[in-house]
mmCIF file of C-alpha atoms and ligand atoms in Angstrom:
data_model
loop_
_atom_site.group_PDB
_atom_site.id
_atom_site.type_symbol
_atom_site.label_atom_id
_atom_site.label_comp_id
_atom_site.label_asym_id
_atom_site.label_seq_id
_atom_site.Cartn_x
_atom_site.Cartn_y
_atom_site.Cartn_z
ATOM 1 C CA UNK A 1 53.701 9.996 27.548
ATOM 2 C CA UNK A 2 50.493 11.140 29.213
ATOM 3 C CA UNK A 3 49.996 13.788 26.552
ATOM 4 C CA UNK A 4 50.385 11.252 23.738
ATOM 5 C CA UNK A 5 47.773 8.968 25.236
ATOM 6 C CA UNK A 6 45.375 11.839 25.722
ATOM 7 C CA UNK A 7 45.687 12.884 22.116
ATOM 8 C CA UNK A 8 45.180 9.293 20.975
ATOM 9 C CA UNK A 9 41.966 9.132 23.003
ATOM 10 C CA UNK A 10 40.873 12.471 21.568
ATOM 11 C CA UNK A 11 41.555 11.167 18.062
ATOM 12 C CA UNK A 12 39.522 8.025 18.750
ATOM 13 C CA UNK A 13 36.600 10.032 20.128
ATOM 14 C CA UNK A 14 36.739 12.403 17.190
ATOM 15 C CA UNK A 15 36.760 9.551 14.692
ATOM 16 C CA UNK A 16 33.830 7.878 16.420
ATOM 17 C CA UNK A 17 31.868 11.130 16.289
ATOM 18 C CA UNK A 18 32.635 11.484 12.594
ATOM 19 C CA UNK A 19 31.671 7.880 11.847
ATOM 20 C CA UNK A 20 28.385 8.309 13.735
ATOM 21 C CA UNK A 21 27.628 11.556 11.923
ATOM 22 C CA UNK A 22 28.336 9.925 8.557
ATOM 23 C CA UNK A 23 26.096 7.016 9.554
ATOM 24 C CA UNK A 24 23.247 9.358 10.445
ATOM 25 C CA UNK A 25 23.601 11.240 7.163
ATOM 26 C CA UNK A 26 23.527 7.967 5.260
ATOM 27 C CA UNK A 27 20.462 6.882 7.219
ATOM 28 C CA UNK A 28 18.754 10.179 6.454
ATOM 29 C CA UNK A 29 19.322 9.634 2.726
ATOM 30 C CA UNK A 30 18.160 6.036 2.936
ATOM 31 C CA UNK A 31 15.046 7.209 4.732
ATOM 32 C CA UNK A 32 14.100 9.497 1.854
ATOM 33 C CA UNK A 33 14.577 6.745 -0.704
ATOM 34 C CA UNK A 34 12.845 4.064 1.306
ATOM 35 C CA UNK A 35 9.708 2.728 -0.322
ATOM 36 C CA UNK A 36 8.360 1.865 3.100
ATOM 37 C CA UNK A 37 8.361 5.345 4.495
ATOM 38 C CA UNK A 38 6.138 7.109 2.070
ATOM 39 C CA UNK A 39 2.963 7.447 4.108
ATOM 40 C CA UNK A 40 1.221 10.760 3.692
ATOM 41 C CA UNK A 41 -0.196 12.615 6.655
ATOM 42 C CA UNK A 42 -3.560 14.322 6.206
ATOM 43 C CA UNK A 43 -4.642 17.185 8.455
ATOM 44 C CA UNK A 44 -2.626 19.596 10.528
ATOM 45 C CA UNK A 45 -3.871 19.512 14.122
ATOM 46 C CA UNK A 46 -4.229 15.737 14.293
ATOM 47 C CA UNK A 47 -2.135 14.179 11.529
ATOM 48 C CA UNK A 48 -3.626 11.027 10.083
ATOM 49 C CA UNK A 49 -1.515 8.435 8.334
ATOM 50 C CA UNK A 50 -2.654 7.660 4.810
ATOM 51 C CA UNK A 51 -0.957 4.932 2.787
ATOM 52 C CA UNK A 52 -3.734 4.861 0.191
ATOM 53 C CA UNK A 53 -6.294 7.635 0.157
ATOM 54 C CA UNK A 54 -9.677 5.918 0.675
ATOM 55 C CA UNK A 55 -12.186 6.047 -2.179
ATOM 56 C CA UNK A 56 -14.685 8.884 -1.739
ATOM 57 C CA UNK A 57 -16.870 8.980 -4.845
ATOM 58 C CA UNK A 58 -20.437 8.031 -3.761
ATOM 59 C CA UNK A 59 -21.290 6.307 -7.054
ATOM 60 C CA UNK A 60 -18.094 4.253 -6.973
ATOM 61 C CA UNK A 61 -18.594 3.353 -3.302
ATOM 62 C CA UNK A 62 -22.108 2.152 -4.040
ATOM 63 C CA UNK A 63 -21.453 0.204 -7.258
ATOM 64 C CA UNK A 64 -18.020 -1.207 -6.491
ATOM 65 C CA UNK A 65 -18.158 -1.594 -2.730
ATOM 66 C CA UNK A 66 -20.858 -4.236 -2.384
ATOM 67 C CA UNK A 67 -18.903 -7.455 -3.045
ATOM 68 C CA UNK A 68 -15.578 -6.258 -1.625
ATOM 69 C CA UNK A 69 -14.200 -3.037 -0.205
ATOM 70 C CA UNK A 70 -14.155 -0.180 -2.708
ATOM 71 C CA UNK A 71 -10.429 -0.273 -3.446
ATOM 72 C CA UNK A 72 -8.590 3.046 -3.317
ATOM 73 C CA UNK A 73 -8.038 4.389 -6.868
ATOM 74 C CA UNK A 74 -4.344 4.934 -6.020
ATOM 75 C CA UNK A 75 -3.735 1.178 -5.843
ATOM 76 C CA UNK A 76 -3.667 0.749 -9.620
ATOM 77 C CA UNK A 77 -2.548 2.819 -12.614
ATOM 78 C CA UNK A 78 -5.134 4.361 -14.963
ATOM 79 C CA UNK A 79 -4.540 1.679 -17.620
ATOM 80 C CA UNK A 80 -5.489 -1.048 -15.124
ATOM 81 C CA UNK A 81 -8.726 0.704 -14.175
ATOM 82 C CA UNK A 82 -9.582 1.073 -17.864
ATOM 83 C CA UNK A 83 -9.030 -2.650 -18.373
ATOM 84 C CA UNK A 84 -11.146 -3.538 -15.331
ATOM 85 C CA UNK A 85 -13.954 -1.174 -16.283
ATOM 86 C CA UNK A 86 -14.116 -2.431 -19.858
ATOM 87 C CA UNK A 87 -14.553 -6.064 -18.810
ATOM 88 C CA UNK A 88 -17.163 -5.871 -16.045
ATOM 89 C CA UNK A 89 -19.417 -8.523 -17.595
ATOM 90 C CA UNK A 90 -16.758 -11.082 -16.674
ATOM 91 C CA UNK A 91 -15.224 -9.628 -13.551
ATOM 92 C CA UNK A 92 -13.204 -12.363 -11.808
ATOM 93 C CA UNK A 93 -15.991 -14.817 -12.555
ATOM 94 C CA UNK A 94 -18.783 -12.410 -11.534
ATOM 95 C CA UNK A 95 -21.036 -10.205 -13.592
ATOM 96 C CA UNK A 96 -20.481 -6.657 -12.342
ATOM 97 C CA UNK A 97 -21.791 -4.894 -15.466
ATOM 98 C CA UNK A 98 -23.140 -1.350 -15.145
ATOM 99 C CA UNK A 99 -24.973 0.955 -17.568
ATOM 100 C CA UNK A 100 -22.834 2.928 -19.998
ATOM 101 C CA UNK A 101 -23.126 6.288 -18.246
ATOM 102 C CA UNK A 102 -22.311 4.898 -14.768
ATOM 103 C CA UNK A 103 -19.383 2.957 -16.238
ATOM 104 C CA UNK A 104 -18.107 6.146 -17.865
ATOM 105 C CA UNK A 105 -18.389 8.216 -14.672
ATOM 106 C CA UNK A 106 -16.715 5.619 -12.464
ATOM 107 C CA UNK A 107 -13.926 5.095 -15.015
ATOM 108 C CA UNK A 108 -13.340 8.836 -15.038
ATOM 109 C CA UNK A 109 -13.112 8.962 -11.232
ATOM 110 C CA UNK A 110 -10.776 5.960 -11.004
ATOM 111 C CA UNK A 111 -8.421 7.057 -13.770
ATOM 112 C CA UNK A 112 -8.219 10.658 -12.512
ATOM 113 C CA UNK A 113 -7.090 9.408 -9.081
ATOM 114 C CA UNK A 114 -5.047 6.422 -10.247
ATOM 115 C CA UNK A 115 -1.605 5.459 -8.923
ATOM 116 C CA UNK A 116 0.106 7.281 -11.798
ATOM 117 C CA UNK A 117 -2.010 10.430 -11.314
ATOM 118 C CA UNK A 118 -1.551 11.201 -7.619
ATOM 119 C CA UNK A 119 1.353 11.853 -5.289
ATOM 120 C CA UNK A 120 -0.437 10.726 -2.145
ATOM 121 C CA UNK A 121 0.957 7.975 0.041
ATOM 122 C CA UNK A 122 2.271 4.852 -1.647
ATOM 123 C CA UNK A 123 0.568 5.429 -5.001
ATOM 124 C CA UNK A 124 3.683 6.773 -6.803
ATOM 125 C CA UNK A 125 5.713 3.756 -5.677
ATOM 126 C CA UNK A 126 3.007 1.393 -6.874
ATOM 127 C CA UNK A 127 2.977 3.179 -10.242
ATOM 128 C CA UNK A 128 6.763 2.801 -10.502
ATOM 129 C CA UNK A 129 6.510 -0.936 -9.815
ATOM 130 C CA UNK A 130 4.195 -1.573 -12.776
ATOM 131 C CA UNK A 131 5.681 -3.029 -15.952
ATOM 132 C CA UNK A 132 4.313 -2.684 -19.488
ATOM 133 C CA UNK A 133 1.242 -4.842 -18.898
ATOM 134 C CA UNK A 134 -1.290 -3.133 -16.618
ATOM 135 C CA UNK A 135 -2.405 -5.728 -14.035
ATOM 136 C CA UNK A 136 -6.080 -6.384 -13.227
ATOM 137 C CA UNK A 137 -5.273 -6.820 -9.569
ATOM 138 C CA UNK A 138 -3.313 -4.817 -7.035
ATOM 139 C CA UNK A 139 -2.537 -8.153 -5.370
ATOM 140 C CA UNK A 140 -0.625 -9.127 -8.526
ATOM 141 C CA UNK A 141 1.626 -6.074 -8.584
ATOM 142 C CA UNK A 142 5.288 -6.449 -7.710
ATOM 143 C CA UNK A 143 4.695 -3.829 -5.032
ATOM 144 C CA UNK A 144 2.048 -5.902 -3.262
ATOM 145 C CA UNK A 145 3.906 -9.187 -3.639
ATOM 146 C CA UNK A 146 7.087 -7.745 -2.144
ATOM 147 C CA UNK A 147 5.181 -6.549 0.913
ATOM 148 C CA UNK A 148 3.477 -9.895 1.518
ATOM 149 C CA UNK A 149 6.280 -12.331 0.706
ATOM 150 C CA UNK A 150 6.589 -13.658 4.222
ATOM 151 C CA UNK A 151 2.938 -14.509 4.777
ATOM 152 C CA UNK A 152 2.282 -18.226 4.369
ATOM 153 C CA UNK A 153 -0.653 -19.405 2.224
ATOM 154 C CA UNK A 154 -2.341 -21.183 5.130
ATOM 155 C CA UNK A 155 -2.898 -17.849 6.872
ATOM 156 C CA UNK A 156 -4.731 -16.511 3.820
ATOM 157 C CA UNK A 157 -6.517 -18.935 1.484
ATOM 158 C CA UNK A 158 -6.854 -21.654 4.119
ATOM 159 C CA UNK A 159 -8.035 -19.149 6.690
ATOM 160 C CA UNK A 160 -11.869 -18.985 6.733
ATOM 161 C CA UNK A 161 -11.732 -15.444 8.151
ATOM 162 C CA UNK A 162 -9.579 -14.185 5.263
ATOM 163 C CA UNK A 163 -9.952 -16.390 2.149
ATOM 164 C CA UNK A 164 -8.010 -14.168 -0.234
ATOM 165 C CA UNK A 165 -5.362 -11.460 -0.264
ATOM 166 C CA UNK A 166 -7.953 -9.227 -1.934
ATOM 167 C CA UNK A 167 -9.673 -8.847 1.435
ATOM 168 C CA UNK A 168 -7.288 -6.197 2.759
ATOM 169 C CA UNK A 169 -9.603 -5.218 5.608
ATOM 170 C CA UNK A 170 -9.516 -8.748 7.083
ATOM 171 C CA UNK A 171 -5.937 -8.112 8.240
ATOM 172 C CA UNK A 172 -5.407 -4.355 7.945
ATOM 173 C CA UNK A 173 -7.629 -2.906 10.636
ATOM 174 C CA UNK A 174 -7.167 0.626 9.319
ATOM 175 C CA UNK A 175 -7.898 -0.263 5.667
ATOM 176 C CA UNK A 176 -11.143 1.712 5.433
ATOM 177 C CA UNK A 177 -9.254 4.798 6.664
ATOM 178 C CA UNK A 178 -6.417 4.194 4.227
ATOM 179 C CA UNK A 179 -3.975 3.032 6.898
ATOM 180 C CA UNK A 180 -1.917 -0.042 5.967
ATOM 181 C CA UNK A 181 0.789 0.358 8.586
ATOM 182 C CA UNK A 182 2.331 -3.059 9.187
ATOM 183 C CA UNK A 183 2.109 -2.427 12.928
ATOM 184 C CA UNK A 184 -1.698 -2.270 12.686
ATOM 185 C CA UNK A 185 -1.995 -5.685 11.042
ATOM 186 C CA UNK A 186 -3.926 -8.410 12.847
ATOM 187 C CA UNK A 187 -4.253 -11.620 10.864
ATOM 188 C CA UNK A 188 -7.424 -13.374 12.113
ATOM 189 C CA UNK A 189 -6.504 -16.363 14.272
ATOM 190 C CA UNK A 190 -2.884 -15.203 14.404
ATOM 191 C CA UNK A 191 -3.031 -11.776 16.009
ATOM 192 C CA UNK A 192 -0.252 -9.255 15.962
ATOM 193 C CA UNK A 193 2.255 -9.752 13.158
ATOM 194 C CA UNK A 194 5.899 -9.553 14.136
ATOM 195 C CA UNK A 195 8.402 -10.157 11.412
HETATM 196 C C1 HEC B 201 -20.744 -8.994 -8.035
HETATM 197 C C2 HEC B 201 -19.632 -8.775 -7.130
HETATM 198 C C3 HEC B 201 -18.612 -7.723 -7.525
HETATM 199 C C4 HEC B 201 -18.843 -6.406 -7.855
HETATM 200 C C5 HEC B 201 -20.181 -5.658 -7.937
HETATM 201 C C6 HEC B 201 -17.537 -5.819 -8.089
HETATM 202 N N1 HEC B 201 -16.555 -6.747 -7.890
HETATM 203 FE FE1 HEC B 201 -14.562 -6.394 -8.019
HETATM 204 N N2 HEC B 201 -14.190 -8.347 -7.524
HETATM 205 C C7 HEC B 201 -15.162 -9.306 -7.321
HETATM 206 C C8 HEC B 201 -14.509 -10.581 -7.069
HETATM 207 C C9 HEC B 201 -15.210 -11.908 -6.788
HETATM 208 C C10 HEC B 201 -13.121 -10.331 -7.108
HETATM 209 C C11 HEC B 201 -11.998 -11.348 -6.857
HETATM 210 C C12 HEC B 201 -11.762 -11.356 -5.362
HETATM 211 C C13 HEC B 201 -10.804 -12.400 -4.884
HETATM 212 O O1 HEC B 201 -9.983 -12.908 -5.666
HETATM 213 O O2 HEC B 201 -10.840 -12.700 -3.669
HETATM 214 C C14 HEC B 201 -12.963 -8.917 -7.379
HETATM 215 C C15 HEC B 201 -11.732 -8.275 -7.477
HETATM 216 C C16 HEC B 201 -11.565 -6.948 -7.814
HETATM 217 C C17 HEC B 201 -10.273 -6.305 -7.944
HETATM 218 C C18 HEC B 201 -8.913 -6.954 -7.723
HETATM 219 C C19 HEC B 201 -8.527 -6.949 -6.242
HETATM 220 C C20 HEC B 201 -7.109 -7.448 -6.052
HETATM 221 O O3 HEC B 201 -6.934 -8.670 -5.862
HETATM 222 O O4 HEC B 201 -6.182 -6.626 -6.106
HETATM 223 C C21 HEC B 201 -10.511 -5.014 -8.322
HETATM 224 C C22 HEC B 201 -9.467 -3.949 -8.575
HETATM 225 C C23 HEC B 201 -11.940 -4.862 -8.418
HETATM 226 N N3 HEC B 201 -12.546 -6.047 -8.082
HETATM 227 C C24 HEC B 201 -12.571 -3.704 -8.821
HETATM 228 C C25 HEC B 201 -13.953 -3.562 -8.920
HETATM 229 C C26 HEC B 201 -14.603 -2.394 -9.449
HETATM 230 C C27 HEC B 201 -13.911 -1.172 -9.996
HETATM 231 C C28 HEC B 201 -15.957 -2.615 -9.354
HETATM 232 C C29 HEC B 201 -17.085 -1.707 -9.772
HETATM 233 C C30 HEC B 201 -17.169 -1.397 -11.174
HETATM 234 C C31 HEC B 201 -16.127 -3.947 -8.777
HETATM 235 N N4 HEC B 201 -14.898 -4.485 -8.554
HETATM 236 C C32 HEC B 201 -17.351 -4.519 -8.506
HETATM 237 C C33 HEC B 201 -16.526 -9.118 -7.318
HETATM 238 C C34 HEC B 201 -17.170 -7.926 -7.566
HETATM 239 C C1 HEC B 202 -3.632 -12.170 5.361
HETATM 240 C C2 HEC B 202 -3.539 -10.824 5.879
HETATM 241 C C3 HEC B 202 -3.333 -9.678 4.903
HETATM 242 C C4 HEC B 202 -4.127 -9.314 3.841
HETATM 243 C C5 HEC B 202 -5.404 -9.957 3.382
HETATM 244 C C6 HEC B 202 -3.496 -8.149 3.266
HETATM 245 N N1 HEC B 202 -2.354 -7.830 3.947
HETATM 246 FE FE1 HEC B 202 -1.150 -6.230 3.622
HETATM 247 N N2 HEC B 202 0.122 -6.896 5.052
HETATM 248 C C7 HEC B 202 -0.100 -7.984 5.867
HETATM 249 C C8 HEC B 202 1.053 -8.150 6.740
HETATM 250 C C9 HEC B 202 1.223 -9.237 7.795
HETATM 251 C C10 HEC B 202 1.975 -7.137 6.415
HETATM 252 C C11 HEC B 202 3.354 -6.898 7.003
HETATM 253 C C12 HEC B 202 4.282 -7.810 6.259
HETATM 254 C C13 HEC B 202 5.684 -7.797 6.780
HETATM 255 O O1 HEC B 202 6.039 -6.895 7.519
HETATM 256 O O2 HEC B 202 6.437 -8.733 6.404
HETATM 257 C C14 HEC B 202 1.342 -6.356 5.345
HETATM 258 C C15 HEC B 202 1.920 -5.245 4.753
HETATM 259 C C16 HEC B 202 1.275 -4.396 3.871
HETATM 260 C C17 HEC B 202 1.790 -3.148 3.388
HETATM 261 C C18 HEC B 202 3.128 -2.521 3.811
HETATM 262 C C19 HEC B 202 2.902 -1.878 5.181
HETATM 263 C C20 HEC B 202 4.101 -1.191 5.765
HETATM 264 O O3 HEC B 202 3.982 -0.631 6.897
HETATM 265 O O4 HEC B 202 5.163 -1.149 5.108
HETATM 266 C C21 HEC B 202 0.845 -2.601 2.568
HETATM 267 C C22 HEC B 202 0.902 -1.278 1.846
HETATM 268 C C23 HEC B 202 -0.258 -3.536 2.508
HETATM 269 N N3 HEC B 202 0.040 -4.609 3.306
HETATM 270 C C24 HEC B 202 -1.405 -3.357 1.757
HETATM 271 C C25 HEC B 202 -2.386 -4.327 1.600
HETATM 272 C C26 HEC B 202 -3.529 -4.184 0.716
HETATM 273 C C27 HEC B 202 -3.847 -2.948 -0.088
HETATM 274 C C28 HEC B 202 -4.243 -5.349 0.809
HETATM 275 C C29 HEC B 202 -5.463 -5.746 0.030
HETATM 276 C C30 HEC B 202 -5.388 -5.666 -1.408
HETATM 277 C C31 HEC B 202 -3.550 -6.195 1.778
HETATM 278 N N4 HEC B 202 -2.429 -5.550 2.212
HETATM 279 C C32 HEC B 202 -3.998 -7.459 2.164
HETATM 280 C C33 HEC B 202 -1.210 -8.785 5.879
HETATM 281 C C34 HEC B 202 -2.230 -8.756 4.955
#
């Protein structure tokens, strides 16, 4: 009688261990496939999280970083950058036209480091989310919209300290360093974001 009970308990413990192990294996697979966990860590002694590698071309930073932050090239596929760069005279209602040579050089930099040309951080996932039509805005990609679904309009357009989703750095304190970790987000007037 005692023996039987013991073996039943052993069986239960064994099954639980197996179930847990299976669960962990499943989790490990899910982790690899998870779009959210694709940050890239730069450096060896002090790893630095990089979701989008910050722009680093001096000409691009100067010409395209005056009205808004110089968006990381990895946020859009090459076809989008080509579209943007070939319509600068009417750029979201502004004239951002540049001379031919500067336009050519910046286009080259952006397309060479575009979402579909790099494996760093979230860029490959952004590239995969793009349909046939290359968007003019990162904020109009499925990737971006999925990540910001839960944020009500009043916290963005009706918020004088934000104004538009295009102002990443208003909420993402690490934007200039390429860090878009949701735990670093502080929406002005709202503070820490807990979903
Ligand atoms: C004269 C000001 C000005 C300059 C210079 C400028 N932009 Fe813009 N850009 C804007 C405005 C305005 C918007 C729309 C912002 C908004 O909707 O809040 C915008 C939006 C964008 C967006 C879309 C952001 C999103 O919503 O995902 C991209 C990409 C962009 N600009 C790229 C560039 C590039 C590349 C250059 C340099 C060739 C450049 N911009 C230079 C004014 C400018
Ligand atoms: C109004 C504030 C706000 C603005 C502006 C904003 N974001 Fe976000 N972003 C958030 C919040 C809040 C979250 C977390 C959402 C959630 O967890 O539901 C987030 C999440 C993200 C994530 C996913 C982070 C993670 O850890 O999975 C990325 C990537 C991101 N944002 C990029 C951007 C980029 C690039 C821009 C500019 C083009 C931008 N965001 C503009 C508030 C903002």
